[in-house]
GROMACS .gro file of C-alpha atoms in nm:
model
  484
    1MET     CA    1   1.999  -2.257   5.005
    2ALA     CA    2   2.082  -1.920   4.847
    3ARG     CA    3   1.852  -1.782   4.599
    4LYS     CA    4   1.949  -1.717   4.253
    5ALA     CA    5   1.904  -1.415   4.033
    6ALA     CA    6   1.979  -1.385   3.659
    7ILE     CA    7   2.115  -1.059   3.484
    8ILE     CA    8   2.132  -1.058   3.119
    9GLY     CA    9   2.347  -0.773   2.987
   10GLY     CA   10   2.671  -0.702   3.205
   11GLY     CA   11   2.724  -0.326   3.139
   12VAL     CA   12   2.719  -0.061   3.407
   13ILE     CA   13   2.332  -0.104   3.467
   14GLY     CA   14   2.348  -0.501   3.474
   15GLY     CA   15   2.676  -0.492   3.691
   16GLY     CA   16   2.504  -0.253   3.937
   17TRP     CA   17   2.197  -0.513   3.962
   18ALA     CA   18   2.448  -0.796   3.999
   19ALA     CA   19   2.627  -0.618   4.281
   20ARG     CA   20   2.271  -0.539   4.450
   21PHE     CA   21   2.171  -0.900   4.461
   22LEU     CA   22   2.501  -1.043   4.542
   23LEU     CA   23   2.560  -0.793   4.835
   24ASN     CA   24   2.225  -0.905   4.951
   25GLY     CA   25   2.301  -1.266   4.947
   26TRP     CA   26   2.173  -1.379   4.642
   27ASN     CA   27   2.347  -1.614   4.416
   28VAL     CA   28   2.389  -1.434   4.055
   29SER     CA   29   2.459  -1.555   3.706
   30VAL     CA   30   2.544  -1.309   3.466
   31PHE     CA   31   2.529  -1.366   3.051
   32ASP     CA   32   2.699  -1.093   2.860
   33PRO     CA   33   2.882  -1.220   2.519
   34ASP     CA   34   3.112  -0.914   2.559
   35PRO     CA   35   3.457  -1.060   2.635
   36GLU     CA   36   3.516  -0.772   2.870
   37ALA     CA   37   3.191  -0.862   3.062
   38ALA     CA   38   3.368  -1.019   3.358
   39ARG     CA   39   3.633  -0.754   3.405
   40LYS     CA   40   3.342  -0.471   3.399
   41ILE     CA   41   3.120  -0.667   3.630
   42GLY     CA   42   3.417  -0.704   3.873
   43GLU     CA   43   3.510  -0.305   3.870
   44VAL     CA   44   3.144  -0.230   3.957
   45LEU     CA   45   3.111  -0.489   4.216
   46ALA     CA   46   3.449  -0.349   4.376
   47ASN     CA   47   3.298  -0.014   4.401
   48ALA     CA   48   2.970  -0.182   4.550
   49ARG     CA   49   3.180  -0.351   4.793
   50ALA     CA   50   3.323  -0.028   4.931
   51ALA     CA   51   3.018   0.173   4.954
   52LEU     CA   52   2.697  -0.040   5.000
   53PRO     CA   53   2.780  -0.212   5.337
   54ALA     CA   54   2.849   0.159   5.460
   55LEU     CA   55   2.473   0.235   5.455
   56SER     CA   56   2.384  -0.083   5.696
   57ASP     CA   57   2.364  -0.083   6.069
   58ILE     CA   58   2.336  -0.467   6.074
   59PRO     CA   59   2.614  -0.695   6.013
   60GLN     CA   60   2.665  -0.772   5.648
   61GLY     CA   61   2.560  -1.116   5.566
   62ALA     CA   62   2.745  -1.371   5.357
   63GLU     CA   63   2.790  -1.232   4.970
   64GLY     CA   64   2.630  -1.462   4.706
   65VAL     CA   65   2.831  -1.643   4.458
   66LEU     CA   66   2.893  -1.463   4.098
   67THR     CA   67   2.894  -1.710   3.801
   68MET     CA   68   2.956  -1.577   3.421
   69ALA     CA   69   2.733  -1.797   3.232
   70ASP     CA   70   2.849  -1.922   2.885
   71SER     CA   71   2.511  -1.899   2.755
   72LEU     CA   72   2.176  -1.699   2.831
   73THR     CA   73   1.994  -2.060   2.876
   74GLU     CA   74   2.258  -2.147   3.143
   75ALA     CA   75   2.242  -1.825   3.309
   76VAL     CA   76   1.852  -1.828   3.381
   77GLU     CA   77   1.837  -2.198   3.487
   78GLY     CA   78   1.693  -2.210   3.808
   79ALA     CA   79   1.663  -1.846   3.869
   80GLU     CA   80   1.377  -1.684   4.075
   81TYR     CA   81   1.426  -1.347   3.929
   82ILE     CA   82   1.572  -1.231   3.593
   83GLN     CA   83   1.670  -0.896   3.506
   84GLU     CA   84   1.721  -0.799   3.152
   85SER     CA   85   1.980  -0.490   3.088
   86VAL     CA   86   2.074  -0.515   2.717
   87SER     CA   87   2.094  -0.212   2.489
   88GLU     CA   88   1.787   0.001   2.418
   89ARG     CA   89   1.663  -0.212   2.089
   90LEU     CA   90   1.347  -0.344   2.093
   91GLU     CA   91   1.393  -0.632   1.878
   92LEU     CA   92   1.711  -0.742   2.090
   93LYS     CA   93   1.503  -0.732   2.406
   94HIS     CA   94   1.235  -0.921   2.225
   95ARG     CA   95   1.484  -1.183   2.127
   96VAL     CA   96   1.629  -1.198   2.455
   97PHE     CA   97   1.266  -1.257   2.610
   98ALA     CA   98   1.177  -1.520   2.359
   99GLN     CA   99   1.512  -1.729   2.443
  100ILE     CA  100   1.441  -1.677   2.811
  101GLN     CA  101   1.071  -1.798   2.796
  102GLN     CA  102   1.191  -2.102   2.603
  103SER     CA  103   1.333  -2.237   2.922
  104CYS     CA  104   1.165  -2.064   3.208
  105PRO     CA  105   0.797  -1.893   3.083
  106ASP     CA  106   0.684  -1.822   3.439
  107THR     CA  107   0.993  -1.675   3.580
  108LEU     CA  108   0.991  -1.288   3.661
  109ILE     CA  109   1.157  -1.108   3.408
  110GLY     CA  110   1.230  -0.732   3.498
  111SER     CA  111   1.363  -0.495   3.207
  112SER     CA  112   1.593  -0.211   3.308
  113THR     CA  113   1.452  -0.010   3.009
  114SER     CA  114   1.461   0.351   3.014
  115GLY     CA  115   1.169   0.426   2.755
  116PHE     CA  116   0.990   0.131   2.632
  117LYS     CA  117   0.630   0.049   2.767
  118PRO     CA  118   0.611  -0.270   2.908
  119SER     CA  119   0.312  -0.333   2.658
  120GLU     CA  120   0.584  -0.312   2.368
  121LEU     CA  121   0.829  -0.544   2.576
  122GLN     CA  122   0.555  -0.784   2.577
  123GLN     CA  123   0.490  -0.809   2.206
  124ASN     CA  124   0.470  -1.165   2.090
  125ALA     CA  125   0.610  -1.314   2.406
  126ALA     CA  126   0.520  -1.666   2.510
  127ASN     CA  127   0.406  -1.543   2.852
  128PRO     CA  128   0.362  -1.169   2.846
  129ALA     CA  129   0.242  -1.169   3.192
  130MET     CA  130   0.587  -1.228   3.347
  131ILE     CA  131   0.744  -0.931   3.184
  132PHE     CA  132   0.752  -0.579   3.316
  133VAL     CA  133   0.958  -0.286   3.359
  134ALA     CA  134   1.180  -0.238   3.652
  135HIS     CA  135   1.388   0.080   3.571
  136PRO     CA  136   1.653   0.125   3.818
  137PHE     CA  137   1.903   0.451   3.843
  138ASN     CA  138   2.282   0.443   3.844
  139PRO     CA  139   2.459   0.336   4.051
  140VAL     CA  140   2.199   0.058   4.105
  141TYR     CA  141   2.389  -0.082   4.400
  142LEU     CA  142   2.331   0.260   4.614
  143LEU     CA  143   2.025   0.442   4.462
  144PRO     CA  144   1.692   0.262   4.595
  145LEU     CA  145   1.443   0.373   4.318
  146ALA     CA  146   1.322   0.114   4.085
  147GLU     CA  147   1.018   0.214   3.875
  148VAL     CA  148   0.784  -0.097   3.840
  149VAL     CA  149   0.566  -0.052   3.524
  150PRO     CA  150   0.319  -0.335   3.441
  151SER     CA  151   0.083  -0.322   3.144
  152PRO     CA  152  -0.291  -0.452   3.130
  153ALA     CA  153  -0.130  -0.784   3.033
  154SER     CA  154   0.068  -0.815   3.334
  155ASP     CA  155  -0.036  -1.073   3.642
  156PRO     CA  156  -0.099  -0.849   3.941
  157ALA     CA  157   0.019  -1.136   4.158
  158ALA     CA  158   0.359  -1.158   3.971
  159ILE     CA  159   0.390  -0.761   3.997
  160GLU     CA  160   0.357  -0.780   4.377
  161ARG     CA  161   0.616  -1.064   4.406
  162ALA     CA  162   0.889  -0.870   4.224
  163LYS     CA  163   0.828  -0.552   4.430
  164GLU     CA  164   0.877  -0.754   4.751
  165ILE     CA  165   1.204  -0.915   4.580
  166LEU     CA  166   1.315  -0.551   4.531
  167ARG     CA  167   1.235  -0.439   4.869
  168GLU     CA  168   1.422  -0.770   5.001
  169ILE     CA  169   1.733  -0.632   4.823
  170GLY     CA  170   1.693  -0.268   4.987
  171MET     CA  171   1.532  -0.096   4.673
  172PHE     CA  172   1.223   0.120   4.659
  173PRO     CA  173   0.959  -0.022   4.374
  174LEU     CA  174   0.783   0.272   4.267
  175HIS     CA  175   0.457   0.133   4.109
  176VAL     CA  176   0.399   0.309   3.789
  177ARG     CA  177  -0.025   0.265   3.738
  178LYS     CA  178  -0.027   0.366   3.394
  179GLU     CA  179   0.266   0.278   3.131
  180ILE     CA  180   0.380   0.575   2.946
  181ASP     CA  181   0.724   0.642   2.723
  182ALA     CA  182   1.009   0.689   2.964
  183HIS     CA  183   0.813   0.631   3.288
  184ILE     CA  184   0.831   0.904   3.525
  185ALA     CA  185   1.165   0.994   3.661
  186ASP     CA  186   1.328   0.971   3.298
  187ARG     CA  187   1.048   1.237   3.177
  188PHE     CA  188   1.188   1.485   3.406
  189LEU     CA  189   1.550   1.428   3.320
  190GLU     CA  190   1.484   1.454   2.972
  191ALA     CA  191   1.296   1.787   2.998
  192VAL     CA  192   1.629   1.886   3.211
  193TRP     CA  193   1.860   1.781   2.950
  194ARG     CA  194   1.698   1.930   2.655
  195GLU     CA  195   1.701   2.283   2.832
  196ALA     CA  196   2.054   2.230   2.933
  197LEU     CA  197   2.136   2.149   2.561
  198TRP     CA  198   1.995   2.474   2.456
  199LEU     CA  199   2.192   2.684   2.714
  200VAL     CA  200   2.501   2.526   2.603
  201LYS     CA  201   2.423   2.550   2.242
  202ASP     CA  202   2.307   2.908   2.287
  203GLY     CA  203   2.631   3.011   2.459
  204ILE     CA  204   2.448   3.090   2.795
  205ALA     CA  205   2.594   2.857   3.016
  206THR     CA  206   2.869   2.592   3.028
  207THR     CA  207   2.857   2.237   3.120
  208GLU     CA  208   3.035   2.337   3.448
  209GLU     CA  209   2.808   2.609   3.528
  210ILE     CA  210   2.473   2.417   3.444
  211ASP     CA  211   2.614   2.142   3.687
  212GLU     CA  212   2.709   2.413   3.957
  213ALA     CA  213   2.350   2.549   3.943
  214ILE     CA  214   2.229   2.196   4.014
  215ARG     CA  215   2.426   2.081   4.264
  216MET     CA  216   2.464   2.399   4.479
  217GLY     CA  217   2.070   2.463   4.463
  218PHE     CA  218   1.786   2.277   4.379
  219GLY     CA  219   1.977   1.925   4.340
  220LEU     CA  220   2.028   1.926   4.710
  221ARG     CA  221   1.663   2.022   4.781
  222TRP     CA  222   1.542   1.755   4.560
  223GLY     CA  223   1.746   1.493   4.707
  224GLN     CA  224   1.547   1.535   5.043
  225MET     CA  225   1.219   1.667   4.952
  226GLY     CA  226   1.151   1.599   4.599
  227LEU     CA  227   0.969   1.872   4.371
  228PHE     CA  228   0.612   1.913   4.526
  229GLU     CA  229   0.711   1.934   4.882
  230THR     CA  230   0.979   2.146   4.798
  231TYR     CA  231   0.741   2.407   4.648
  232ARG     CA  232   0.479   2.352   4.899
  233VAL     CA  233   0.742   2.493   5.168
  234ALA     CA  234   0.811   2.773   4.925
  235GLY     CA  235   0.462   2.870   4.936
  236GLY     CA  236   0.529   2.976   5.304
  237GLU     CA  237   0.245   2.924   5.560
  238ALA     CA  238  -0.025   2.931   5.312
  239GLY     CA  239   0.147   2.615   5.148
  240MET     CA  240   0.090   2.491   4.797
  241LYS     CA  241  -0.213   2.685   4.697
  242HIS     CA  242  -0.033   3.017   4.753
  243PHE     CA  243   0.265   2.865   4.557
  244MET     CA  244   0.063   2.781   4.262
  245GLU     CA  245  -0.131   3.139   4.270
  246GLN     CA  246   0.208   3.335   4.301
  247PHE     CA  247   0.406   3.129   4.026
  248GLY     CA  248   0.147   2.968   3.812
  249PRO     CA  249   0.127   3.268   3.570
  250CYS     CA  250   0.493   3.243   3.496
  251LEU     CA  251   0.438   2.914   3.297
  252GLN     CA  252   0.300   3.136   3.023
  253TRP     CA  253   0.637   3.333   3.014
  254PRO     CA  254   0.873   3.249   2.734
  255TRP     CA  255   1.134   3.135   2.965
  256THR     CA  256   1.227   2.770   2.819
  257LYS     CA  257   1.268   2.586   2.482
  258LEU     CA  258   1.134   2.268   2.653
  259THR     CA  259   0.886   2.194   2.353
  260ASP     CA  260   1.194   2.227   2.098
  261VAL     CA  261   1.507   2.020   2.082
  262PRO     CA  262   1.814   2.150   1.956
  263GLU     CA  263   1.999   1.970   1.650
  264PHE     CA  264   2.245   1.698   1.746
  265THR     CA  265   2.501   1.844   1.500
  266GLU     CA  266   2.880   1.744   1.531
  267GLU     CA  267   2.943   2.098   1.642
  268LEU     CA  268   2.703   2.074   1.940
  269VAL     CA  269   2.857   1.733   2.038
  270ASP     CA  270   3.208   1.861   2.019
  271LEU     CA  271   3.110   2.183   2.214
  272ILE     CA  272   2.951   1.984   2.501
  273ALA     CA  273   3.217   1.713   2.503
  274GLY     CA  274   3.477   1.971   2.499
  275GLN     CA  275   3.356   2.144   2.800
  276SER     CA  276   3.268   1.841   2.994
  277ASP     CA  277   3.628   1.743   2.934
  278ALA     CA  278   3.780   2.061   3.081
  279GLN     CA  279   3.522   2.033   3.359
  280SER     CA  280   3.601   1.668   3.471
  281GLY     CA  281   3.889   1.535   3.234
  282HIS     CA  282   4.131   1.525   3.529
  283HIS     CA  283   3.947   1.244   3.700
  284THR     CA  284   3.927   0.893   3.527
  285ILE     CA  285   3.578   0.773   3.514
  286ARG     CA  286   3.623   0.505   3.802
  287GLU     CA  287   3.798   0.797   4.008
  288LEU     CA  288   3.452   0.994   3.941
  289GLU     CA  289   3.230   0.682   4.041
  290ARG     CA  290   3.422   0.627   4.372
  291ILE     CA  291   3.365   1.017   4.448
  292ARG     CA  292   3.021   0.992   4.351
  293ASP     CA  293   2.967   0.703   4.565
  294SER     CA  294   3.132   0.830   4.875
  295ASN     CA  295   2.913   1.155   4.854
  296LEU     CA  296   2.603   0.938   4.806
  297VAL     CA  297   2.678   0.733   5.118
  298GLY     CA  298   2.732   1.062   5.306
  299PHE     CA  299   2.404   1.191   5.170
  300LEU     CA  300   2.219   0.862   5.251
  301ARG     CA  301   2.353   0.804   5.607
  302ALA     CA  302   2.250   1.173   5.679
  303LEU     CA  303   1.876   1.111   5.553
  304LYS     CA  304   1.877   0.759   5.737
  305ASP     CA  305   1.989   0.943   6.064
  306ARG     CA  306   1.657   1.159   6.010
  307ASP     CA  307   1.452   0.862   5.887
  308TRP     CA  308   1.354   1.060   5.603
  309GLY     CA  309   1.339   1.000   5.192
  310ALA     CA  310   1.570   0.751   5.065
  311GLY     CA  311   1.693   0.694   5.428
  312LYS     CA  312   1.364   0.560   5.537
  313VAL     CA  313   1.425   0.289   5.271
  314LEU     CA  314   1.776   0.206   5.442
  315ARG     CA  315   1.597   0.168   5.772
  316GLU     CA  316   1.341  -0.060   5.668
  317HIS     CA  317   1.590  -0.281   5.494
  318ASP     CA  318   1.798  -0.285   5.812
  319ALA     CA  319   1.473  -0.381   5.991
  320ARG     CA  320   1.404  -0.683   5.767
  321ARG     CA  321   1.759  -0.789   5.779
  322ARG     CA  322   1.777  -0.766   6.157
  323LEU     CA  323   1.476  -0.990   6.208
  324ALA     CA  324   1.631  -1.254   6.013
  325TYR     CA  325   1.974  -1.188   6.180
  326VAL     CA  326   1.830  -1.215   6.535
  327ALA     CA  327   1.631  -1.542   6.439
  328ALA     CA  328   1.964  -1.705   6.358
  329PRO     CA  329   2.174  -1.867   6.632
  330PRO     CA  330   2.441  -1.621   6.750
  331SER     CA  331   2.781  -1.678   6.578
  332GLY     CA  332   3.068  -1.778   6.779
  333ALA     CA  333   3.292  -1.500   6.615
  334PRO     CA  334   3.304  -1.092   6.665
  335MET     CA  335   3.031  -0.920   6.514
  336VAL     CA  336   3.113  -0.686   6.209
  337MET     CA  337   2.877  -0.389   6.322
  338ALA     CA  338   2.994  -0.101   6.131
  339ARG     CA  339   3.168   0.017   5.792
  340MET     CA  340   3.311   0.339   5.793
  341GLN     CA  341   3.549   0.554   5.555
  342VAL     CA  342   3.809   0.785   5.663
  343LEU     CA  343   3.658   1.120   5.565
  344PRO     CA  344   3.880   1.473   5.530
  345SER     CA  345   3.736   1.585   5.868
  346TRP     CA  346   3.881   1.275   6.043
  347ILE     CA  347   4.251   1.385   5.954
  348ASP     CA  348   4.479   1.562   6.187
  349TYR     CA  349   4.794   1.763   6.101
  350ASN     CA  350   4.995   1.453   6.056
  351GLY     CA  351   4.796   1.335   5.777
  352HIS     CA  352   4.647   1.055   6.008
  353MET     CA  353   4.286   0.956   6.142
  354THR     CA  354   4.282   1.186   6.442
  355GLU     CA  355   4.256   1.031   6.795
  356SER     CA  356   3.870   1.155   6.855
  357ARG     CA  357   3.766   0.942   6.543
  358TYR     CA  358   3.898   0.633   6.692
  359LEU     CA  359   3.652   0.685   6.975
  360PHE     CA  360   3.381   0.773   6.690
  361ALA     CA  361   3.463   0.457   6.526
  362SER     CA  362   3.428   0.263   6.838
  363SER     CA  363   3.091   0.442   6.914
  364GLU     CA  364   2.948   0.392   6.584
  365THR     CA  365   3.020   0.013   6.635
  366THR     CA  366   2.906  -0.017   6.993
  367ASP     CA  367   2.578   0.196   6.897
  368ALA     CA  368   2.532  -0.022   6.593
  369PHE     CA  369   2.518  -0.325   6.850
  370LEU     CA  370   2.308  -0.163   7.100
  371ARG     CA  371   2.036  -0.098   6.840
  372PHE     CA  372   2.070  -0.441   6.720
  373ILE     CA  373   2.005  -0.620   7.069
  374GLY     CA  374   1.701  -0.361   7.108
  375ALA     CA  375   1.860  -0.047   7.294
  376ASP     CA  376   1.785   0.192   6.996
  377MET     CA  377   1.672   0.523   7.016
  378GLU     CA  378   1.312   0.428   7.068
  379TYR     CA  379   1.389   0.242   7.371
  380VAL     CA  380   1.644   0.555   7.511
  381ALA     CA  381   1.307   0.750   7.472
  382THR     CA  382   1.137   0.539   7.736
  383GLY     CA  383   1.402   0.675   8.003
  384PHE     CA  384   1.663   0.408   7.988
  385SER     CA  385   1.994   0.333   7.822
  386TYR     CA  386   2.358   0.188   7.827
  387TYR     CA  387   2.633   0.429   7.933
  388THR     CA  388   2.972   0.386   7.871
  389ALA     CA  389   3.135   0.369   8.229
  390GLU     CA  390   3.515   0.285   8.128
  391SER     CA  391   3.720   0.297   7.780
  392HIS     CA  392   4.060   0.187   7.697
  393ILE     CA  393   4.196   0.250   7.344
  394MET     CA  394   4.518   0.121   7.214
  395HIS     CA  395   4.656   0.248   6.871
  396LYS     CA  396   4.803  -0.030   6.654
  397GLY     CA  397   4.820   0.115   6.314
  398GLU     CA  398   4.747   0.414   6.098
  399ALA     CA  399   4.435   0.522   5.902
  400LYS     CA  400   4.448   0.782   5.650
  401LEU     CA  401   4.209   0.980   5.412
  402GLY     CA  402   3.981   0.745   5.202
  403ASP     CA  403   4.078   0.419   5.412
  404GLN     CA  404   3.784   0.190   5.449
  405LEU     CA  405   3.725   0.061   5.808
  406THR     CA  406   3.506  -0.193   5.987
  407GLY     CA  407   3.418  -0.208   6.348
  408ALA     CA  408   3.406  -0.566   6.489
  409LEU     CA  409   3.264  -0.618   6.837
  410GLN     CA  410   3.315  -0.921   7.068
  411VAL     CA  411   3.127  -0.953   7.411
  412LEU     CA  412   3.356  -1.032   7.701
  413ALA     CA  413   3.096  -1.064   7.949
  414ALA     CA  414   2.745  -0.935   8.019
  415ASP     CA  415   2.489  -0.985   8.301
  416GLU     CA  416   2.186  -0.809   8.395
  417LYS     CA  417   2.334  -0.451   8.431
  418ARG     CA  418   2.670  -0.472   8.282
  419LEU     CA  419   2.814  -0.517   7.910
  420HIS     CA  420   3.183  -0.565   7.899
  421VAL     CA  421   3.264  -0.546   7.522
  422PHE     CA  422   3.595  -0.552   7.282
  423ILE     CA  423   3.615  -0.346   6.968
  424SER     CA  424   3.863  -0.377   6.670
  425ILE     CA  425   3.867  -0.116   6.417
  426GLN     CA  426   4.023  -0.284   6.126
  427LYS     CA  427   4.156  -0.181   5.793
  428ASP     CA  428   4.227  -0.468   5.523
  429GLY     CA  429   4.144  -0.698   5.782
  430GLN     CA  430   4.421  -0.578   6.037
  431ASP     CA  431   4.370  -0.384   6.350
  432VAL     CA  432   4.453  -0.012   6.358
  433ALA     CA  433   4.297   0.022   6.696
  434THR     CA  434   4.127  -0.169   6.990
  435ILE     CA  435   3.882  -0.038   7.234
  436GLU     CA  436   3.804  -0.218   7.562
  437GLN     CA  437   3.472  -0.059   7.689
  438MET     CA  438   3.250  -0.118   8.017
  439LEU     CA  439   2.890  -0.025   7.960
  440LEU     CA  440   2.620   0.001   8.261
  441HIS     CA  441   2.248  -0.016   8.170
  442VAL     CA  442   2.105   0.310   8.362
  443ASP     CA  443   1.760   0.426   8.468
  444MET     CA  444   1.799   0.801   8.341
  445LYS     CA  445   1.558   0.932   8.561
  446ALA     CA  446   1.666   0.816   8.886
  447GLY     CA  447   2.030   0.820   8.769
  448ARG     CA  448   2.163   0.501   8.875
  449THR     CA  449   2.188   0.141   8.717
  450CYS     CA  450   1.925  -0.094   8.697
  451THR     CA  451   1.829  -0.441   8.537
  452ALA     CA  452   1.773  -0.447   8.161
  453PRO     CA  453   1.447  -0.557   8.046
  454GLN     CA  454   1.418  -0.930   7.955
  455ALA     CA  455   1.357  -0.846   7.595
  456ILE     CA  456   1.745  -0.704   7.570
  457LEU     CA  457   1.858  -0.981   7.785
  458ASP     CA  458   1.719  -1.231   7.553
  459ARG     CA  459   1.916  -1.109   7.266
  460LEU     CA  460   2.230  -1.016   7.458
  461LEU     CA  461   2.292  -1.318   7.683
  462PRO     CA  462   2.265  -1.585   7.379
  463ILE     CA  463   2.570  -1.369   7.223
  464ALA     CA  464   2.740  -1.345   7.514
  465ALA     CA  465   2.742  -1.724   7.558
  466ALA     CA  466   2.808  -1.753   7.168
  467HIS     CA  467   3.137  -1.539   7.230
  468ALA     CA  468   3.229  -1.706   7.579
  469ASP     CA  469   3.458  -1.969   7.376
  470LEU     CA  470   3.626  -1.716   7.168
  471PRO     CA  471   3.995  -1.659   7.249
  472ARG     CA  472   4.026  -1.359   7.500
  473PRO     CA  473   4.198  -1.065   7.311
  474VAL     CA  474   4.553  -1.002   7.413
  475ALA     CA  475   4.481  -0.640   7.495
  476ALA     CA  476   4.163  -0.716   7.724
  477GLY     CA  477   4.228  -0.598   8.077
  478ARG     CA  478   4.580  -0.450   8.009
  479ALA     CA  479   4.663  -0.160   8.201
  480VAL     CA  480   4.791   0.180   8.052
  481GLY     CA  481   5.192   0.131   7.959
  482GLN     CA  482   5.182  -0.259   8.070
  483ARG     CA  483   5.413  -0.445   7.915
  484LYS     CA  484   5.292  -0.692   7.630
   0.00000   0.00000   0.00000
């Protein structure tokens, strides 16, 4: 039976939480009195469905069931975890917590607050020990960070349980040991935001120039090494100590206005809004969200390939899901092993996906399957691998820039040395290409085929048996140019 999460507040953040839980197999009940809440949740969920699965190398499990509740009490009934994402008004949050705890006083309640301390949230609560901060970052369905902030009144066991739930849905719970206004990450953002306002107000830079300074420079560094590790590298061979000695005195120079805040006048608001419209107004917000998500998927996949930073979180999430997937009986259906998006570099002079990228999509699908049965890079490092001996590709449709593709694999036959597979590359449920492949298990040092180890066969052969009853694809075994 699927577990249930309740989301109170269905805006951008609440919708992101709902998508994160749903796509990880939880049933989700959302309460938001806004009559547009269902539409807004649906749009966030559509973005998440197009992006989040592309981060995983494990077949996507069944999506949970979304329910729009008519009342807060209905939403939280039977929930294992509750996430509050209402407006940043303390008295409103207090009312929400009070109503929740009338029905379920012992259920975990995380708050998406970006500024309030947990001790403030817990004031006058029926059970303060169950209320804590779980502050995410937008888009919640892609970015893994959740700042988990308890107070002295929090139940340590409950906090550990909450962190485990967050890990189970692919997030990185950063345990903030001492509560403080705005937690950790938003304090950095607030400092950068204040300085950016001054730069615009003083006519030194436009909103676009500031954004270029970030995304063309230190933003790229921070995304994979953070602040201190970046500066450690900047210190050269002598490391952080040299960096501090060299640049520490600069902190006394009058470079910034971080201790002062510009007055939020109508003129300043109009200046910034006007520049922002000129910078990005040719895109709708939904278009910007999709551009953002596509870029984030690319960044995160690169980090995942290197088992670094947020990519390490993705790998750990895959490992958790792989254990559950392997433990389940093999399904008698082709396995969806890869989700991809057609990128600009995949397009040929006809505006269609180029031939080599169909083979790339096939390789992504096969590689994910090999990792699934245990023939991953760690296994290859021992001197053994599966080599592709033959491939036959049929082009059956067209894929264009931005199209979302899936790669599904059916095992046609398998034994101790051979693996015969049929791959379907699909768009909107229809084949755009099929690839039939024969792979051989190889001792790379000896340069010849050999028997695969029992640990791999124990995963592979039950799948082959489960797929044996599937209809054989019409194109399987077809010679080039053969009539259908």
